[in-house]
Short mmCIF file of C-alpha atoms in Angstrom, two decimals:
data_model
loop_
_atom_site.label_atom_id
_atom_site.label_comp_id
_atom_site.label_asym_id
_atom_site.label_seq_id
_atom_site.Cartn_x
_atom_site.Cartn_y
_atom_site.Cartn_z
CA MET Z 9 -141.33 -64.99 -62.02
CA GLU Z 10 -144.25 -65.68 -59.73
CA THR Z 11 -146.83 -62.98 -59.21
CA THR Z 12 -148.51 -62.84 -55.84
CA LYS Z 13 -150.46 -60.27 -53.90
CA GLU Z 14 -147.93 -60.14 -51.08
CA THR Z 15 -145.66 -57.09 -50.85
CA LYS Z 16 -142.60 -57.48 -52.99
CA HIS Z 17 -139.28 -56.49 -51.55
CA VAL Z 18 -136.76 -54.41 -53.50
CA LEU Z 19 -133.22 -53.76 -52.27
CA VAL Z 20 -131.60 -50.69 -53.82
CA ILE Z 21 -127.83 -50.28 -53.55
CA ASP Z 22 -126.31 -46.96 -54.59
CA ASP Z 23 -123.78 -44.62 -53.00
CA ASP Z 24 -125.92 -41.62 -53.92
CA ASP Z 25 -128.19 -40.92 -50.94
CA PHE Z 26 -130.24 -38.40 -52.86
CA LEU Z 27 -131.15 -40.89 -55.57
CA LEU Z 28 -131.74 -43.63 -52.99
CA ALA Z 29 -134.26 -41.49 -51.14
CA ALA Z 30 -136.10 -40.68 -54.37
CA ILE Z 31 -136.24 -44.33 -55.47
CA LYS Z 32 -137.36 -45.48 -52.05
CA LYS Z 33 -140.21 -43.00 -51.93
CA LYS Z 34 -141.43 -43.76 -55.44
CA LEU Z 35 -141.39 -47.52 -55.02
CA GLU Z 36 -142.97 -47.40 -51.59
CA LEU Z 37 -145.82 -45.32 -52.98
CA ALA Z 38 -146.16 -47.91 -55.72
CA GLY Z 39 -146.65 -50.60 -53.09
CA TYR Z 40 -143.22 -52.16 -52.76
CA LYS Z 41 -141.28 -52.76 -49.61
CA VAL Z 42 -137.98 -50.98 -50.16
CA THR Z 43 -134.68 -51.36 -48.38
CA VAL Z 44 -131.77 -49.12 -49.32
CA SER Z 45 -128.03 -49.38 -48.82
CA ASN Z 46 -125.44 -46.79 -49.71
CA ASN Z 47 -122.55 -49.26 -49.55
CA VAL Z 48 -122.03 -52.91 -50.36
CA HIS Z 49 -120.99 -53.91 -46.86
CA ASP Z 50 -124.33 -52.77 -45.51
CA ALA Z 51 -126.07 -54.33 -48.51
CA TYR Z 52 -124.35 -57.64 -47.91
CA PHE Z 53 -125.50 -57.59 -44.30
CA LYS Z 54 -129.08 -56.79 -45.36
CA LEU Z 55 -129.02 -59.52 -47.98
CA ASN Z 56 -128.18 -62.02 -45.29
CA MET Z 57 -131.03 -60.76 -43.12
CA SER Z 58 -133.77 -61.11 -45.74
CA LYS Z 59 -133.97 -62.18 -49.34
CA PRO Z 60 -135.31 -59.45 -51.63
CA ASP Z 61 -137.41 -60.15 -54.73
CA LEU Z 62 -135.35 -57.71 -56.78
CA ILE Z 63 -131.99 -56.00 -56.36
CA MET Z 64 -131.21 -52.67 -57.99
CA LEU Z 65 -127.48 -52.16 -58.02
CA ASP Z 66 -125.32 -49.20 -58.99
CA ILE Z 67 -122.19 -50.20 -60.90
CA ILE Z 68 -119.73 -47.51 -59.86
CA MET Z 69 -119.35 -47.51 -56.11
CA PRO Z 70 -116.37 -46.74 -53.87
CA ASP Z 71 -115.57 -50.12 -52.30
CA ILE Z 72 -116.37 -52.58 -55.04
CA ASN Z 73 -117.99 -52.18 -58.39
CA GLY Z 74 -121.57 -53.32 -58.76
CA ILE Z 75 -120.78 -56.04 -61.27
CA GLU Z 76 -118.33 -57.71 -58.93
CA PHE Z 77 -120.90 -57.49 -56.19
CA MET Z 78 -123.48 -58.96 -58.54
CA HIS Z 79 -121.23 -61.98 -59.09
CA LEU Z 80 -120.92 -62.35 -55.36
CA ILE Z 81 -124.71 -62.25 -55.00
CA LYS Z 82 -125.20 -64.69 -57.85
CA SER Z 83 -122.81 -67.11 -56.20
CA GLN Z 84 -125.04 -67.41 -53.15
CA ILE Z 85 -127.41 -70.35 -53.23
CA MET Z 86 -130.25 -68.38 -51.66
CA LEU Z 87 -129.78 -65.34 -53.88
CA GLY Z 88 -128.59 -66.80 -57.16
CA SER Z 89 -132.00 -66.56 -58.82
CA THR Z 90 -132.86 -63.06 -57.57
CA PRO Z 91 -133.21 -60.71 -60.54
CA ILE Z 92 -130.74 -57.82 -60.55
CA VAL Z 93 -131.08 -54.48 -62.30
CA LEU Z 94 -127.70 -52.85 -62.83
CA MET Z 95 -127.66 -49.06 -63.05
CA SER Z 96 -124.90 -46.96 -64.55
CA TYR Z 97 -123.92 -43.93 -66.58
CA LEU Z 98 -121.36 -46.02 -68.40
CA PRO Z 99 -122.48 -47.19 -71.83
CA LYS Z 100 -122.87 -50.94 -72.03
CA ALA Z 101 -120.24 -51.12 -74.75
CA GLU Z 102 -117.70 -49.63 -72.33
CA LEU Z 103 -118.56 -52.19 -69.70
CA TYR Z 104 -118.18 -55.06 -72.16
CA LYS Z 105 -114.85 -53.65 -73.30
CA MET Z 106 -113.75 -53.55 -69.67
CA GLY Z 107 -114.46 -57.27 -69.60
CA TYR Z 108 -117.72 -57.19 -67.69
CA ASP Z 109 -120.64 -59.40 -68.50
CA LEU Z 110 -124.13 -57.99 -68.19
CA ALA Z 111 -125.89 -61.05 -69.53
CA SER Z 112 -127.19 -62.17 -66.16
CA ALA Z 113 -128.74 -58.84 -65.24
CA TYR Z 114 -131.10 -56.21 -66.50
CA TYR Z 115 -129.50 -52.91 -67.31
CA LEU Z 116 -130.80 -49.42 -66.68
CA ASP Z 117 -129.10 -46.33 -68.05
CA LYS Z 118 -128.59 -43.41 -65.72
CA PRO Z 119 -129.94 -40.85 -65.44
CA PHE Z 120 -133.39 -42.44 -65.55
CA ASP Z 121 -136.73 -41.01 -64.64
CA VAL Z 122 -137.50 -42.28 -61.14
CA ASN Z 123 -141.18 -41.83 -61.92
CA GLU Z 124 -140.91 -44.59 -64.54
CA LEU Z 125 -139.39 -47.10 -62.12
CA PRO Z 126 -142.57 -48.88 -61.03
CA GLU Z 127 -143.39 -49.54 -64.67
CA LEU Z 128 -139.85 -50.72 -65.39
CA ILE Z 129 -139.94 -53.06 -62.45
CA LYS Z 130 -143.19 -54.52 -63.68
CA ASN Z 131 -141.40 -55.26 -66.91
CA VAL Z 132 -138.78 -57.17 -65.00
CA GLY Z 133 -141.71 -59.30 -63.84
CA LEU Z 134 -142.14 -57.97 -60.34
CA HIS Z 135 -145.74 -57.00 -59.72
CA VAL Z 136 -147.14 -55.73 -56.44
CA MET Q 2 -97.62 -69.37 -90.78
CA PHE Q 3 -97.15 -73.04 -91.62
CA TYR Q 4 -99.81 -73.87 -89.10
CA CYS Q 5 -102.17 -71.43 -90.77
CA LEU Q 6 -101.58 -72.98 -94.19
CA GLU Q 7 -102.08 -76.41 -92.74
CA MET Q 8 -105.39 -75.39 -91.30
CA LEU Q 9 -106.40 -73.72 -94.54
CA ALA Q 10 -105.60 -76.88 -96.46
CA LEU Q 11 -107.68 -78.87 -94.04
CA ARG Q 12 -110.53 -76.44 -94.50
CA LEU Q 13 -110.36 -76.71 -98.29
CA CYS Q 14 -110.14 -80.48 -98.27
CA VAL Q 15 -113.04 -81.08 -95.93
CA PRO Q 16 -115.41 -78.17 -96.48
CA THR Q 17 -118.10 -79.07 -93.97
CA TRP Q 18 -119.50 -77.06 -91.07
CA TYR Q 19 -117.96 -79.58 -88.76
CA SER Q 20 -114.46 -79.01 -90.00
CA PHE Q 21 -115.07 -75.28 -90.19
CA TYR Q 22 -115.94 -75.31 -86.52
CA TYR Q 23 -112.65 -76.91 -85.61
CA TRP Q 24 -110.74 -74.80 -88.08
CA GLU Q 25 -112.07 -71.67 -86.40
CA ASN Q 26 -111.09 -72.93 -82.97
CA ASP Q 27 -107.62 -73.75 -84.15
CA PHE Q 28 -107.35 -70.39 -85.79
CA VAL Q 29 -108.09 -68.65 -82.50
CA LYS Q 30 -105.58 -70.86 -80.73
CA MET Q 31 -103.02 -70.03 -83.38
CA GLU Q 32 -103.67 -66.33 -82.88
CA LEU Q 33 -103.11 -66.84 -79.18
CA ARG Q 34 -99.84 -68.64 -79.79
CA GLU Q 35 -98.66 -65.80 -82.01
CA ARG Q 36 -99.60 -63.18 -79.49
CA ASN Q 37 -98.10 -65.13 -76.64
CA LYS Q 38 -94.70 -64.26 -78.03
CA THR Q 39 -95.18 -60.60 -77.29
CA LYS Q 40 -97.91 -60.49 -74.67
CA ASN Q 41 -98.13 -61.98 -71.26
CA ILE Q 42 -100.80 -64.60 -71.80
CA PRO Q 43 -100.99 -67.40 -69.24
CA LYS Q 44 -99.79 -70.61 -70.87
CA GLU Q 45 -102.64 -72.63 -69.48
CA LEU Q 46 -105.03 -70.69 -71.69
CA LEU Q 47 -103.48 -72.27 -74.74
CA SER Q 48 -104.30 -75.75 -73.56
CA MET Q 49 -107.93 -75.04 -72.82
CA ASN Q 50 -110.72 -76.38 -74.91
CA SER Q 51 -112.04 -74.18 -77.67
CA SER Q 52 -114.77 -72.23 -75.93
CA ASP Q 53 -112.63 -71.54 -72.90
CA THR Q 54 -109.82 -70.34 -75.13
CA VAL Q 55 -112.11 -68.03 -76.99
CA ALA Q 56 -113.75 -66.72 -73.86
CA THR Q 57 -110.60 -66.11 -71.90
CA SER Q 58 -108.85 -64.47 -74.77
CA LEU Q 59 -111.62 -61.89 -75.01
CA HIS Q 60 -110.80 -60.69 -71.56
CA HIS Q 61 -107.03 -61.07 -71.56
CA LEU Q 62 -106.20 -59.71 -74.97
CA LYS Q 63 -108.75 -56.91 -75.38
CA ASP Q 64 -107.71 -56.96 -78.98
CA ARG Q 65 -110.14 -55.83 -81.66
CA THR Q 66 -108.74 -58.14 -84.33
CA LEU Q 67 -108.98 -61.23 -82.22
CA GLU Q 68 -112.27 -60.05 -80.83
CA GLY Q 69 -113.45 -59.97 -84.42
CA HIS Q 70 -112.53 -63.63 -84.79
CA ILE Q 71 -114.31 -64.42 -81.57
CA LEU Q 72 -117.42 -62.64 -82.70
CA HIS Q 73 -117.21 -64.40 -86.02
CA PHE Q 74 -116.85 -67.66 -84.16
CA ALA Q 75 -119.98 -66.78 -82.22
CA ASP Q 76 -121.81 -65.77 -85.37
CA ILE Q 77 -121.48 -69.18 -86.93
CA HIS Q 78 -123.13 -70.64 -83.88
CA GLU Q 79 -126.31 -69.68 -82.13
CA GLU Q 80 -126.77 -66.42 -80.31
CA ARG Q 81 -126.90 -68.34 -77.05
CA GLU Q 82 -123.37 -69.57 -77.74
CA TYR Q 83 -122.17 -66.00 -77.97
CA GLU Q 84 -123.62 -65.18 -74.58
CA THR Q 85 -121.96 -68.26 -73.14
CA VAL Q 86 -118.65 -67.15 -74.59
CA LEU Q 87 -118.91 -63.72 -73.04
CA ARG Q 88 -120.13 -65.11 -69.77
CA LYS Q 89 -117.28 -67.54 -69.49
CA ALA Q 90 -114.82 -64.76 -70.20
CA VAL Q 91 -116.08 -62.76 -67.28
CA THR Q 92 -116.26 -65.75 -64.99
CA HIS Q 93 -112.58 -66.29 -65.66
CA SER Q 94 -111.79 -62.65 -65.15
CA HIS Q 95 -113.64 -62.36 -61.88
CA ASN Q 96 -112.22 -65.31 -60.04
CA GLY Q 97 -110.26 -63.71 -57.23
CA HIS Q 98 -110.36 -60.33 -58.90
CA SER Q 99 -111.27 -58.30 -55.87
CA THR Q 100 -110.12 -58.63 -52.31
CA PHE Q 101 -113.61 -57.89 -51.13
CA VAL Q 102 -115.01 -60.71 -53.21
CA GLN Q 103 -112.24 -63.00 -52.05
CA GLU Q 104 -112.89 -62.15 -48.46
CA PHE Q 105 -116.58 -62.96 -48.55
CA GLN Q 106 -116.15 -65.69 -51.09
CA SER Q 107 -113.92 -67.66 -48.76
CA VAL Q 108 -116.43 -67.35 -45.93
CA LYS Q 109 -119.36 -68.34 -48.10
CA GLU Q 110 -117.58 -71.10 -49.93
CA SER Q 111 -116.74 -72.76 -46.67
CA SER Q 112 -120.32 -72.58 -45.45
CA LEU Q 113 -122.30 -73.03 -48.64
CA GLY Q 114 -119.89 -74.58 -51.06
CA ALA Q 115 -120.79 -71.82 -53.50
CA ASP Q 116 -119.14 -71.65 -56.88
CA PRO Q 117 -119.84 -68.68 -59.13
CA THR Q 118 -119.35 -70.73 -62.25
CA ILE Q 119 -122.18 -73.06 -61.27
CA THR Q 120 -124.87 -70.67 -60.13
CA TYR Q 121 -124.05 -67.97 -62.66
CA ARG Q 122 -126.84 -67.85 -65.20
CA ALA Q 123 -128.74 -65.43 -67.37
CA PRO Q 124 -132.45 -64.75 -67.06
CA ALA Q 125 -134.54 -66.43 -69.70
CA ASP Q 126 -135.85 -63.24 -71.22
CA SER Q 127 -134.50 -59.82 -70.33
CA ARG Q 128 -137.01 -57.10 -71.07
CA ILE Q 129 -135.04 -53.88 -71.29
CA TYR Q 130 -133.58 -53.54 -74.76
CA ASP Q 131 -131.81 -50.86 -76.74
CA ILE Q 132 -133.60 -51.36 -80.03
CA LEU Q 133 -136.77 -52.90 -81.40
CA VAL Q 134 -136.08 -53.77 -85.02
CA VAL Q 135 -139.00 -54.20 -87.39
CA GLU Q 136 -137.67 -55.90 -90.50
CA GLU Q 137 -139.33 -58.37 -92.85
CA ASP Q 138 -136.28 -59.25 -94.88
CA GLU Q 139 -134.32 -62.20 -93.51
CA MET Q 140 -130.98 -61.08 -94.94
CA SER Q 141 -131.36 -57.58 -93.48
CA ARG Q 142 -132.20 -59.11 -90.13
CA GLN Q 143 -129.06 -61.23 -90.18
CA ILE Q 144 -126.84 -58.29 -91.07
CA LEU Q 145 -128.39 -56.10 -88.39
CA SER Q 146 -128.17 -58.86 -85.85
CA MET Q 147 -124.45 -59.22 -86.46
CA LEU Q 148 -123.77 -55.47 -86.36
CA LEU Q 149 -125.83 -54.80 -83.25
CA ARG Q 150 -124.40 -57.73 -81.37
CA ARG Q 151 -120.89 -56.75 -82.36
CA ASN Q 152 -121.50 -53.35 -80.84
CA TYR Q 153 -123.04 -54.71 -77.65
CA LEU Q 154 -126.50 -53.36 -78.36
CA THR Q 155 -129.45 -55.39 -77.16
CA TYR Q 156 -132.35 -55.79 -79.55
CA LYS Q 157 -135.48 -57.68 -80.43
CA PHE Q 158 -136.85 -58.36 -83.88
CA ALA Q 159 -140.41 -58.05 -85.09
CA HIS Q 160 -141.47 -59.12 -88.56
CA SER Q 161 -144.26 -56.57 -88.89
CA PRO Q 162 -145.52 -53.38 -87.24
CA GLU Q 163 -148.37 -55.41 -85.67
CA GLU Q 164 -145.89 -57.75 -84.02
CA ALA Q 165 -143.79 -54.74 -83.00
CA SER Q 166 -146.84 -53.15 -81.35
CA GLU Q 167 -147.26 -56.22 -79.16
CA LYS Q 168 -143.59 -56.29 -78.23
CA TYR Q 169 -143.52 -52.57 -77.60
CA VAL Q 170 -146.30 -52.89 -75.03
CA GLY Q 171 -144.56 -55.73 -73.21
CA ASP Q 172 -140.99 -54.49 -73.13
CA HIS Q 173 -138.91 -51.33 -72.84
CA TYR Q 174 -136.82 -49.99 -75.70
CA ARG Q 175 -134.71 -46.92 -76.29
CA LEU Q 176 -135.16 -46.81 -80.02
CA MET Q 177 -137.17 -48.37 -82.82
CA LEU Q 178 -135.70 -49.20 -86.23
CA ILE Q 179 -138.13 -50.01 -89.04
CA GLY Q 180 -137.26 -51.41 -92.46
CA THR Q 181 -139.52 -49.65 -94.95
CA ASP Q 182 -138.39 -51.09 -98.27
CA ASN Q 183 -141.57 -53.09 -98.64
CA PRO Q 184 -144.38 -50.58 -99.40
CA GLU Q 185 -146.93 -53.02 -97.99
CA ILE Q 186 -145.63 -52.23 -94.53
CA LEU Q 187 -147.78 -49.09 -94.66
CA HIS Q 188 -150.86 -51.31 -94.55
CA LYS Q 189 -149.62 -53.38 -91.65
CA GLY Q 190 -150.16 -51.01 -88.77
CA LEU Q 191 -147.18 -48.74 -89.29
CA SER Q 192 -149.02 -45.50 -88.58
CA GLU Q 193 -150.55 -47.00 -85.40
CA LEU Q 194 -147.10 -48.06 -84.29
CA LEU Q 195 -145.65 -44.62 -84.96
CA GLY Q 196 -148.50 -43.03 -83.05
CA LYS Q 197 -148.01 -45.36 -80.11
CA SER Q 198 -144.22 -45.07 -79.87
CA LYS Q 199 -142.78 -42.86 -77.15
CA VAL Q 200 -139.24 -43.61 -78.32
CA PRO Q 201 -137.51 -42.26 -81.45
CA VAL Q 202 -138.29 -44.28 -84.54
CA LEU Q 203 -135.78 -44.57 -87.39
CA ALA Q 204 -136.72 -45.75 -90.86
CA MET Q 205 -134.37 -47.85 -93.00
CA LYS Q 206 -134.76 -47.35 -96.73
CA THR Q 207 -132.77 -48.19 -99.83
CA ARG Q 208 -131.67 -45.34 -102.11
CA ILE Q 209 -133.83 -42.50 -100.92
CA SER Q 210 -133.88 -38.87 -102.03
CA LYS Q 211 -133.78 -35.86 -99.71
CA GLU Q 212 -137.43 -35.10 -100.47
CA HIS Q 213 -138.43 -38.55 -99.37
CA VAL Q 214 -136.44 -38.17 -96.17
CA THR Q 215 -138.52 -35.08 -95.38
CA GLN Q 216 -141.68 -37.06 -96.07
CA PHE Q 217 -140.58 -39.76 -93.66
CA ILE Q 218 -139.81 -37.22 -90.97
CA ASN Q 219 -143.20 -35.58 -91.50
CA THR Q 220 -144.79 -39.00 -91.04
CA GLY Q 221 -143.33 -39.30 -87.56
CA PHE Q 222 -139.91 -40.88 -88.06
CA ALA Q 223 -136.98 -39.28 -86.24
CA ASP Q 224 -134.61 -39.93 -89.15
CA VAL Q 225 -133.91 -42.25 -92.09
CA VAL Q 226 -131.01 -44.70 -92.24
CA VAL Q 227 -130.13 -44.94 -95.91
CA LYS Q 228 -129.26 -48.41 -97.20
CA PRO Q 229 -126.70 -49.62 -97.93
CA TYR Q 230 -125.06 -48.34 -94.80
CA THR Q 231 -121.65 -48.97 -93.28
CA GLU Q 232 -121.34 -50.11 -89.70
CA ASP Q 233 -120.10 -46.67 -88.64
CA GLN Q 234 -122.98 -44.92 -90.37
CA LEU Q 235 -125.52 -47.17 -88.72
CA LEU Q 236 -123.99 -46.66 -85.28
CA LYS Q 237 -123.92 -42.92 -85.81
CA TYR Q 238 -127.67 -42.91 -86.47
CA LEU Q 239 -128.39 -45.21 -83.55
CA HIS Q 240 -126.29 -43.41 -80.97
CA ALA Q 241 -127.45 -39.98 -82.10
CA ASN Q 242 -130.98 -41.05 -81.27
CA MET Q 243 -130.25 -43.11 -78.19
CA LYS Q 244 -127.74 -40.86 -76.48
CA ASP Q 245 -130.27 -39.47 -73.99
CA ASN Q 246 -132.33 -41.70 -71.82
CA THR Q 247 -135.72 -42.13 -73.39
CA TYR Q 248 -137.73 -41.77 -70.24
CA GLU Q 249 -135.82 -38.67 -69.26
CA LYS Q 250 -136.39 -37.25 -72.72
CA ASN Q 251 -140.15 -37.73 -72.53
CA GLU Q 252 -140.20 -36.09 -69.16
CA THR Q 253 -138.08 -33.07 -70.04
CA THR Q 254 -140.17 -32.40 -73.12
CA ASP Q 255 -143.13 -31.73 -70.87
CA GLN Q 256 -141.12 -29.50 -68.58
CA SER Q 257 -139.28 -27.48 -71.16
CA SER Q 258 -142.03 -24.96 -71.66
CA SER Q 259 -142.04 -23.77 -68.07
CA HIS Q 260 -138.48 -24.49 -66.95
CA ASP Q 261 -135.28 -23.01 -68.36
CA GLY Q 262 -132.81 -25.59 -67.00
CA ASP Q 263 -130.72 -23.00 -65.14
CA THR Q 264 -132.76 -23.08 -61.97
CA ILE Q 265 -134.15 -25.94 -59.94
CA SER Q 266 -137.49 -27.52 -60.69
CA LEU Q 267 -139.47 -29.52 -58.18
CA ASP Q 268 -141.68 -31.13 -60.82
CA GLN Q 269 -140.00 -34.52 -60.77
CA LEU Q 270 -139.72 -34.66 -57.00
CA LYS Q 271 -143.37 -33.72 -56.63
CA ARG Q 272 -144.36 -36.54 -58.95
CA ILE Q 273 -142.12 -38.97 -57.10
CA GLY Q 274 -143.50 -38.08 -53.69
CA ASN Q 275 -147.09 -37.20 -54.62
CA SER Q 276 -146.34 -33.61 -53.56
CA ASP Q 277 -145.59 -34.74 -50.00
CA THR Q 278 -144.09 -31.62 -48.40
CA ASP Q 279 -142.05 -33.52 -45.82
CA PHE Q 280 -140.52 -35.61 -48.56
CA LEU Q 281 -139.72 -32.50 -50.61
CA LEU Q 282 -138.06 -30.82 -47.64
CA LYS Q 283 -136.02 -33.92 -46.91
CA MET Q 284 -134.91 -34.17 -50.53
CA LEU Q 285 -134.03 -30.48 -50.75
CA ASP Q 286 -131.97 -30.85 -47.62
CA LYS Q 287 -130.11 -33.77 -49.16
CA PHE Q 288 -129.67 -31.84 -52.39
CA ILE Q 289 -127.98 -28.95 -50.59
CA ILE Q 290 -125.54 -31.45 -49.08
CA SER Q 291 -124.83 -32.91 -52.57
CA VAL Q 292 -124.23 -29.47 -54.05
CA GLN Q 293 -121.94 -28.52 -51.20
CA GLU Q 294 -119.98 -31.75 -51.59
CA CYS Q 295 -119.68 -31.11 -55.32
CA SER Q 296 -118.36 -27.59 -54.69
CA GLU Q 297 -115.91 -28.74 -52.03
CA ALA Q 298 -114.52 -31.46 -54.30
CA LEU Q 299 -114.15 -29.09 -57.25
CA GLU Q 300 -112.56 -26.37 -55.11
CA ALA Q 301 -110.01 -28.88 -53.86
CA ALA Q 302 -109.33 -30.28 -57.32
CA LEU Q 303 -109.08 -27.05 -59.32
CA PRO Q 304 -105.79 -25.60 -57.96
CA GLU Q 305 -104.07 -28.98 -58.31
CA LYS Q 306 -105.70 -29.71 -61.66
CA ASN Q 307 -106.69 -33.05 -60.23
CA TRP Q 308 -108.68 -34.35 -63.20
CA GLN Q 309 -109.71 -37.57 -61.55
CA GLN Q 310 -111.18 -35.79 -58.56
CA MET Q 311 -113.04 -33.41 -60.87
CA ARG Q 312 -114.36 -36.36 -62.83
CA GLN Q 313 -115.54 -38.13 -59.67
CA ALA Q 314 -117.19 -34.98 -58.35
CA ALA Q 315 -119.03 -34.48 -61.63
CA HIS Q 316 -120.07 -38.12 -61.84
CA LYS Q 317 -121.46 -38.11 -58.31
CA SER Q 318 -123.43 -34.91 -58.85
CA ILE Q 319 -125.19 -35.85 -62.07
CA PRO Q 320 -128.12 -37.85 -60.57
CA SER Q 321 -129.14 -35.16 -58.11
CA PHE Q 322 -128.84 -32.31 -60.62
CA SER Q 323 -130.81 -34.39 -63.09
CA LEU Q 324 -133.59 -35.04 -60.60
CA MET Q 325 -133.71 -31.37 -59.68
CA GLY Q 326 -134.11 -30.41 -63.33
CA VAL Q 327 -130.94 -28.29 -63.54
CA THR Q 328 -130.35 -29.53 -67.06
CA ASN Q 329 -127.99 -26.75 -68.15
CA MET Q 330 -125.65 -27.67 -65.32
CA LEU Q 331 -125.78 -31.30 -66.45
CA GLN Q 332 -124.05 -30.40 -69.71
CA ASP Q 333 -121.10 -28.96 -67.78
CA LEU Q 334 -120.96 -31.92 -65.42
CA GLU Q 335 -121.07 -34.45 -68.24
CA PHE Q 336 -118.38 -32.54 -70.11
CA ILE Q 337 -116.10 -32.67 -67.08
CA GLU Q 338 -116.81 -36.34 -66.53
CA HIS Q 339 -116.09 -37.37 -70.10
CA GLN Q 340 -113.47 -34.90 -71.29
CA SER Q 341 -111.11 -34.57 -68.30
CA ASN Q 342 -108.77 -37.13 -69.81
CA GLU Q 343 -108.47 -35.23 -73.08
CA GLU Q 344 -105.53 -32.86 -72.84
CA SER Q 345 -106.92 -30.60 -75.54
CA LYS Q 346 -110.18 -30.19 -73.61
CA GLN Q 347 -108.72 -29.61 -70.16
CA GLU Q 348 -108.77 -25.82 -70.40
CA GLU Q 349 -112.48 -25.96 -71.09
CA VAL Q 350 -112.91 -28.45 -68.24
CA LEU Q 351 -111.39 -25.88 -65.88
CA THR Q 352 -113.67 -23.14 -67.20
CA ARG Q 353 -116.73 -25.32 -66.81
CA ALA Q 354 -115.72 -26.39 -63.31
CA GLU Q 355 -115.40 -22.74 -62.28
CA ASN Q 356 -118.74 -22.07 -63.90
CA ILE Q 357 -120.31 -24.85 -61.83
CA LEU Q 358 -118.84 -23.41 -58.64
CA LYS Q 359 -120.46 -20.05 -59.39
CA LYS Q 360 -123.81 -21.60 -60.26
CA ASN Q 361 -123.78 -23.85 -57.20
CA LYS Q 362 -123.92 -20.85 -54.89
CA LYS Q 363 -127.01 -19.56 -56.65
CA ILE Q 364 -128.61 -22.99 -56.66
CA ILE Q 365 -128.13 -23.40 -52.92
CA ALA Q 366 -129.70 -19.99 -52.37
CA ASP Q 367 -132.66 -20.97 -54.59
CA VAL Q 368 -133.14 -24.25 -52.76
CA ARG Q 369 -133.17 -22.51 -49.39
CA LEU Q 370 -135.84 -20.14 -50.67
CA GLU Q 371 -137.91 -23.08 -51.89
CA MET Q 372 -137.55 -24.79 -48.53
CA GLU Q 373 -138.64 -21.68 -46.73
CA ALA Q 374 -141.63 -21.33 -48.98
CA LEU Q 375 -142.57 -24.96 -48.46
CA ARG Q 376 -142.25 -24.63 -44.72
CA ASN Q 377 -144.46 -21.59 -44.74
CA GLY Q 378 -147.06 -23.55 -46.67
CA LYS Q 379 -146.97 -21.09 -49.55
CA LYS Q 380 -146.29 -23.87 -52.04
CA THR Q 381 -147.78 -27.30 -52.28
#
């Protein structure tokens, strides 16, 4: 992934407002531009408004599960190459058994330490 | 049966990798035909080419035996092939799976001509792994590779502690597994690696006594996996050490001395927001709302013994309680989330839910006190 000095944009999608606020604050202090959505409809709208450099996506959400939404995102020409970090409490083995494929995304176990997020994002290749 | 014998005869007559490849494919197809008699498998699956058949069957059958064949099929090819197999399975399973997807898919397909099977691809090199395996022995690596892959664990191999040190700096892992049968490994940067590691490190060793296990643990290893191990034994060791999130574990270790886990702690939030008081107040306000929602959901679910609602309430509350450092409450929430389906555990689920309701009242009172103190500028 390219590394430039311009502000990188992260879109975080999670139905937990408390966690969203914490992630937003931490990443903004680390120098990222952060947009948050607590539902996929809003996220879909925001994705069409501007293309983020990274999407963090909760798996278990009320309207649609994150993996299905990920497939929708990946099917878009403009968004297909955007890296996605899936977040969930479900063990990966459970998700595979449910028939889901995580091969096209990074995976982050919940609960994670929000303070470690900037470092984790760097490891995905997204530097400020 | 006759088909199986026929295939076996073919395999014996032409024992090449090429024929083995086709024999395996036919074997999977045969399994599908057999199962089609009792299960509702779409007929078109049986006419697909080999990889499609394998992939689709993984999703449709959810059968451990056949899954074993599929994994074996993948094992005789490259790892990349295995990923393709899994990916194809999901691509099949997701076509038209959700009305939401269908709704937007139809709009986007008409405007962009998008097709999930075309643009769907994996990143070249994912950098969040479950395990970093340090193993010199080729055979051990192959066995581990098969077992880890079969259990959906992601991993990277290093041939030496020096190589592992480089990989450890670049990537994130939840556990390290080091083969220690070769005594020379001690001279190859093992102690530096152990000193550097912030994740649990397990040693693998052949035929080891209890005294030696103690020595290993004193050296800095979390535990020793004794070779030869069964798959179950290995998984037990791995999951016992990976069950908590590594980053969370590092963090809570620092907090444990001053925080009992029954009350809230603002340590994490302060670190997140650089002790910004406005941010803390906003978060505490949101936390009160989460706790109230949790209580309301549990109060509604308890009289009706609505296990699903209890499970959802617990699931939704875990992130906020975790961030607020109420770790003792987390145990109750996780128990409710995971054990509500178990009939034998449901009495305890009820007890724990009632316990949470009691504690929530105290937590809300504590949070309000904290907010007042913050507003008065008594705390930073």
